[in-house]
Amino acid sequence: MSSKKGAKCEEFELRRGPWTLEEDTMLIHYIARHGEGRWNLLARCSGLKRTGKSCRLRWLNYLKPDVKRGNLSPEEQFLILELHSKWGNRWSRIAQFLPGRTDNEIKNYWRTRVQKQARQLKIDANSSIFRDALRCYWMPRLLDQMSLADSSSNSNPNPIPQQVHNTDSSDPVMSTSCYGQSSSTNCSMDRLPELAPSPYEDPFLAYGLDALDSAAVPAVATDCAAGGGGSDWEGLWSMDEAWHVRKQHEEECGGGIFLQ
DNA sequence: AATCCACACAACCGCCTTGTT
DNA sequence: CAACAAGGCGGTTGTGTGGAT
């Protein structure tokens, strides 16, 4: 590292905003020659008028070959909900379990999709009520979709990304203790039984769906899962469903839980 | 056709941690 | 051990786009 003023190319004006194709090409070529890392050096010597941080972000979130693009699958959404319930906003940690997805993408997903649901329900997205609602309604629906996709294709008997299949008991994904623990209320999630050691071997059993009051699960759920919901993404509640959830929670948990 | 609005996502910023001198 | 630089992370903002009015 030729640090000490090794580069006198520091007087130029730094560029900001969207990256151009030319900048992307320069970055890709530089990394192909010199590898990742040492981002400030890269920024100085590659000819890019960007900060090292900007280069790093562009590479990791967009240019890196294994970055996966496109909509998140139900499995990926399920994992995000599950891991977020355990770790909170530890995006990079969560991203480790979704190969090809970046922390930025997961963070955006949470903000634009999940938090939006909370806003519509007028629930604090960090509240235990909302977490329970996710577990009671959203996650089972994702499991539904995973199961449907599984049975229709059969090409991939286990849709869960390989990385979660470790046997480390400290791994929260494999830990059963995280299920239903967040609720400080007597909502229906409390009725869920202890889970089997591996929740993913039979997701339906694992989530104790048979213990749920099936009448309480909006019928639209299956329509949605079958593609008839008209939603642009999987797992989303319609406003009717959202109000159903809200009402049920008000009945079960008493008033005053939802924001007015 | 024009305007408005909501949404998705790329990018930036500031803080914290870690490594090096 | 302190000072500094670099990298990493989470929060926030900016911008392009498509749909609704």
Coordinates of C-alpha atoms (C1' of nucleotides) in Angstrom, one line a residue:
Chain A
M1 CA 0.0 0.0 0.0
S2 CA 1.7 3.1 -1.2
S3 CA -0.2 5.2 1.3
K4 CA 1.8 8.4 2.0
K5 CA 0.6 10.6 -0.7
G6 CA 1.2 7.8 -3.1
A7 CA -1.6 9.2 -5.2
K8 CA -1.7 12.9 -5.8
C9 CA -5.0 12.4 -7.6
E10 CA -7.0 13.7 -4.7
E11 CA -7.7 17.2 -5.9
F12 CA -10.4 16.1 -8.4
E13 CA -14.0 16.7 -7.7
L14 CA -15.8 13.6 -6.5
R15 CA -18.7 12.4 -8.5
R16 CA -22.0 11.6 -6.8
G17 CA -25.3 10.2 -7.8
P18 CA -26.1 7.3 -10.2
W19 CA -23.3 5.3 -11.7
T20 CA -22.7 5.4 -15.4
L21 CA -22.0 2.4 -17.6
E22 CA -18.5 3.7 -18.0
E23 CA -17.9 3.9 -14.3
D24 CA -19.3 0.4 -13.8
T25 CA -16.9 -0.9 -16.5
M26 CA -13.9 0.8 -14.9
L27 CA -14.8 -0.6 -11.5
I28 CA -15.3 -4.1 -12.8
H29 CA -12.1 -4.1 -14.7
Y30 CA -10.1 -2.8 -11.8
I31 CA -11.5 -5.4 -9.5
A32 CA -10.8 -8.1 -12.1
R33 CA -7.2 -7.1 -12.1
H34 CA -6.6 -6.3 -8.4
G35 CA -9.4 -8.0 -6.5
E36 CA -11.8 -6.6 -4.0
G37 CA -10.9 -4.6 -0.9
R38 CA -8.7 -1.6 -0.2
W39 CA -11.5 0.5 -1.5
N40 CA -9.9 3.9 -0.9
L41 CA -6.8 2.8 -2.9
L42 CA -9.1 1.5 -5.6
A43 CA -11.0 4.8 -5.7
R44 CA -7.8 6.8 -6.0
C45 CA -6.0 4.6 -8.6
S46 CA -8.8 3.3 -10.8
G47 CA -9.5 6.7 -12.2
L48 CA -13.0 6.7 -10.7
K49 CA -14.0 10.0 -9.2
R50 CA -15.8 8.3 -6.4
T51 CA -15.2 7.6 -2.8
G52 CA -14.0 4.2 -1.7
K53 CA -17.2 3.7 0.1
S54 CA -19.2 4.5 -3.0
C55 CA -17.1 2.0 -5.0
R56 CA -17.5 -0.7 -2.4
L57 CA -21.3 -0.2 -2.2
R58 CA -21.7 -0.2 -6.0
W59 CA -19.7 -3.4 -6.2
L60 CA -21.3 -5.3 -3.4
N61 CA -24.9 -4.2 -4.1
Y62 CA -25.0 -4.2 -7.8
L63 CA -21.9 -5.3 -9.9
K64 CA -20.7 -8.4 -8.0
P65 CA -21.4 -11.4 -10.2
D66 CA -23.3 -13.4 -7.7
V67 CA -25.8 -10.7 -6.8
K68 CA -29.2 -12.0 -7.4
R69 CA -31.7 -9.7 -9.0
G70 CA -35.5 -9.8 -9.2
N71 CA -38.3 -10.5 -6.8
L72 CA -37.7 -12.2 -3.6
S73 CA -39.1 -15.7 -3.5
P74 CA -41.6 -16.8 -0.8
E75 CA -38.7 -18.8 0.8
E76 CA -36.6 -15.7 0.9
Q77 CA -39.4 -13.6 2.3
F78 CA -40.1 -16.2 4.9
L79 CA -36.5 -16.2 6.0
I80 CA -36.4 -12.5 6.2
L81 CA -39.4 -12.4 8.4
E82 CA -38.1 -15.2 10.5
L83 CA -34.6 -13.8 11.0
H84 CA -35.8 -10.3 11.5
S85 CA -38.1 -11.5 14.3
K86 CA -35.0 -12.9 15.9
W87 CA -32.3 -10.4 15.1
G88 CA -34.1 -7.2 14.4
N89 CA -32.6 -4.8 11.9
R90 CA -29.3 -6.7 11.5
W91 CA -29.6 -6.6 7.8
S92 CA -26.1 -7.8 6.9
R93 CA -26.5 -10.8 9.3
I94 CA -29.8 -11.6 7.7
A95 CA -28.3 -11.3 4.3
Q96 CA -25.8 -14.0 5.1
F97 CA -28.7 -16.5 5.0
L98 CA -29.9 -15.3 1.6
P99 CA -27.3 -16.1 -0.9
G100 CA -27.1 -13.4 -3.6
R101 CA -29.2 -11.0 -1.7
T102 CA -27.7 -7.9 -0.2
D103 CA -28.3 -6.2 3.1
N104 CA -29.5 -3.2 1.2
E105 CA -32.1 -5.2 -0.7
I106 CA -33.4 -6.8 2.4
K107 CA -33.6 -3.5 4.2
N108 CA -35.5 -2.0 1.3
Y109 CA -37.8 -5.0 1.3
W110 CA -38.5 -4.6 4.9
R111 CA -39.2 -0.9 4.6
T112 CA -41.3 -0.9 1.5
R113 CA -43.3 -4.1 2.0
V114 CA -43.3 -5.1 5.6
Q115 CA -43.4 -1.7 7.3
K116 CA -46.0 -0.6 4.8
Q117 CA -48.3 -3.3 6.1
A118 CA -47.7 -2.1 9.6
R119 CA -48.6 1.4 8.6
Q120 CA -51.8 0.2 7.0
L121 CA -52.7 -1.7 10.1
K122 CA -51.7 1.3 12.2
I123 CA -49.4 -0.9 14.2
D124 CA -45.9 -0.2 15.2
A125 CA -43.8 -2.5 13.0
N126 CA -41.6 -3.2 16.0
S127 CA -44.4 -4.2 18.3
S128 CA -45.0 -7.7 19.4
I129 CA -48.5 -7.5 18.1
F130 CA -47.2 -7.0 14.6
R131 CA -44.7 -9.7 15.0
D132 CA -47.4 -12.0 16.0
A133 CA -49.5 -11.0 13.1
L134 CA -46.7 -11.8 10.8
R135 CA -46.4 -15.2 12.4
C136 CA -50.1 -15.9 12.4
Y137 CA -51.0 -14.8 8.9
W138 CA -48.2 -13.8 6.7
M139 CA -45.6 -16.5 7.4
P140 CA -48.2 -19.3 7.1
R141 CA -49.2 -17.9 3.8
L142 CA -45.7 -17.9 2.6
L143 CA -45.4 -21.5 3.7
D144 CA -48.5 -22.1 1.7
Q145 CA -46.9 -20.7 -1.4
M146 CA -43.7 -22.6 -0.8
S147 CA -45.7 -25.8 -0.5
L148 CA -47.7 -25.1 -3.6
A149 CA -44.6 -24.3 -5.7
D150 CA -43.0 -27.4 -4.3
S151 CA -45.8 -29.7 -5.2
S152 CA -46.2 -28.2 -8.6
S153 CA -42.5 -28.4 -9.6
N154 CA -41.1 -31.2 -7.4
S155 CA -37.8 -30.5 -9.0
N156 CA -36.5 -29.0 -5.8
P157 CA -37.8 -31.0 -2.9
N158 CA -36.5 -28.6 -0.4
P159 CA -36.8 -24.9 -1.3
I160 CA -35.0 -23.6 1.7
P161 CA -31.6 -22.2 0.8
Q162 CA -28.8 -24.6 1.7
Q163 CA -27.1 -22.3 4.1
V164 CA -29.8 -22.6 6.7
H165 CA -29.3 -26.3 6.9
N166 CA -26.7 -26.5 9.4
T167 CA -27.0 -28.3 12.6
D168 CA -25.6 -25.6 14.9
S169 CA -28.0 -25.4 17.7
S170 CA -27.0 -21.9 18.3
D171 CA -28.2 -21.0 14.9
P172 CA -31.4 -19.1 15.5
V173 CA -32.9 -20.4 12.3
M174 CA -32.7 -23.8 13.7
S175 CA -33.6 -22.9 17.2
T176 CA -37.1 -23.7 18.2
S177 CA -37.1 -21.3 21.1
C178 CA -37.7 -18.3 19.0
Y179 CA -41.1 -19.3 17.9
G180 CA -43.9 -17.6 19.7
Q181 CA -41.7 -16.2 22.3
S182 CA -42.1 -12.6 21.4
S183 CA -45.6 -12.2 22.4
S184 CA -46.4 -10.5 25.6
T185 CA -50.1 -10.9 25.0
N186 CA -52.4 -13.8 24.9
C187 CA -52.8 -13.7 21.2
S188 CA -53.4 -16.9 19.2
M189 CA -49.8 -17.4 18.5
D190 CA -49.4 -18.4 22.2
R191 CA -51.4 -21.5 21.4
L192 CA -48.7 -22.8 19.1
P193 CA -47.0 -25.9 20.3
E194 CA -43.3 -26.4 20.7
L195 CA -41.8 -27.0 17.4
A196 CA -40.1 -30.0 15.9
P197 CA -36.3 -29.8 16.0
S198 CA -36.2 -28.8 12.3
P199 CA -39.0 -26.4 11.4
Y200 CA -38.3 -26.9 7.7
E201 CA -38.8 -30.6 7.5
D202 CA -42.5 -30.0 7.7
P203 CA -43.2 -26.3 7.8
F204 CA -46.9 -26.8 8.4
L205 CA -46.3 -28.9 11.4
A206 CA -43.5 -26.7 12.5
Y207 CA -45.7 -23.7 12.6
G208 CA -48.5 -25.6 14.2
L209 CA -51.0 -24.5 11.6
D210 CA -53.4 -27.1 12.6
A211 CA -53.5 -25.4 16.0
L212 CA -54.6 -22.2 14.4
D213 CA -58.2 -21.4 14.1
S214 CA -58.6 -22.0 10.5
A215 CA -61.7 -19.9 10.3
A216 CA -59.6 -17.0 11.5
V217 CA -57.4 -17.2 8.5
P218 CA -58.9 -15.2 5.7
A219 CA -60.1 -17.3 2.9
V220 CA -58.5 -15.0 0.4
A221 CA -55.2 -16.4 1.5
T222 CA -55.4 -19.4 -0.7
D223 CA -56.6 -17.4 -3.6
C224 CA -53.7 -15.2 -3.2
A225 CA -51.3 -18.1 -3.0
A226 CA -52.8 -19.5 -6.1
G227 CA -52.1 -16.4 -8.0
G228 CA -55.7 -15.1 -7.9
G229 CA -55.1 -12.4 -5.4
G230 CA -54.2 -9.8 -7.9
S231 CA -51.3 -8.7 -5.6
D232 CA -48.1 -7.7 -7.2
W233 CA -46.1 -9.7 -4.7
E234 CA -46.6 -12.7 -2.6
G235 CA -47.7 -12.7 0.9
L236 CA -49.3 -9.3 1.0
W237 CA -52.5 -8.8 2.8
S238 CA -55.4 -7.0 1.2
M239 CA -56.9 -4.3 3.2
D240 CA -59.8 -6.5 4.0
E241 CA -57.5 -9.0 5.4
A242 CA -55.6 -6.4 7.2
W243 CA -58.7 -5.2 8.9
H244 CA -59.7 -8.8 9.7
V245 CA -56.4 -9.2 11.5
R246 CA -56.8 -6.0 13.3
K247 CA -60.3 -6.8 14.5
Q248 CA -59.3 -10.2 15.6
H249 CA -56.4 -8.8 17.6
E250 CA -58.6 -6.2 19.2
E251 CA -61.0 -9.0 20.2
E252 CA -58.3 -11.2 21.6
C253 CA -56.0 -8.7 23.1
G254 CA -58.4 -6.0 24.2
G255 CA -58.5 -2.5 23.0
G256 CA -55.8 0.1 22.9
I257 CA -53.2 -2.1 21.2
F258 CA -53.5 -0.6 17.8
L259 CA -52.5 3.0 17.3
Q260 CA -55.4 5.4 16.8
Chain B
dA1 C1' -51.9 14.8 -22.6
dA2 C1' -50.5 16.5 -18.3
dT3 C1' -50.0 16.1 -13.6
dC4 C1' -49.9 13.9 -9.3
dC5 C1' -48.7 10.2 -6.4
dA6 C1' -47.0 6.0 -4.6
dC7 C1' -43.6 2.7 -5.0
dA8 C1' -39.1 0.4 -5.5
dC9 C1' -34.5 0.7 -5.2
dA10 C1' -29.9 2.9 -5.8
dA11 C1' -27.0 5.7 -3.4
dC12 C1' -25.3 8.6 0.4
dC13 C1' -24.3 9.8 5.3
dG14 C1' -22.8 9.2 9.8
dC15 C1' -21.5 6.3 13.3
dC16 C1' -19.1 2.3 15.1
dT17 C1' -15.7 -1.3 14.9
dT18 C1' -11.4 -3.2 13.6
dG19 C1' -6.8 -3.1 12.0
dT20 C1' -2.4 -0.8 11.5
dT21 C1' 1.3 2.2 12.6
Chain C
dC1 C1' -1.5 2.6 24.2
dA2 C1' -3.1 6.3 21.3
dA3 C1' -4.1 8.0 16.9
dC4 C1' -5.5 7.3 12.5
dA5 C1' -7.4 5.0 8.4
dA6 C1' -10.3 1.8 6.3
dG7 C1' -14.2 -1.1 6.3
dG8 C1' -18.8 -2.3 7.6
dC9 C1' -23.4 -1.4 9.0
dG10 C1' -27.9 0.7 9.6
dG11 C1' -30.7 4.8 8.7
dT12 C1' -32.2 8.0 5.5
dT13 C1' -32.7 10.4 1.1
dG14 C1' -33.0 11.0 -3.9
dT15 C1' -34.6 9.6 -8.2
dG16 C1' -36.7 7.0 -11.9
dT17 C1' -41.0 4.7 -13.2
dG18 C1' -45.6 3.3 -13.7
dG19 C1' -50.4 3.8 -12.6
dA20 C1' -54.3 6.8 -11.4
dT21 C1' -56.8 10.9 -12.0

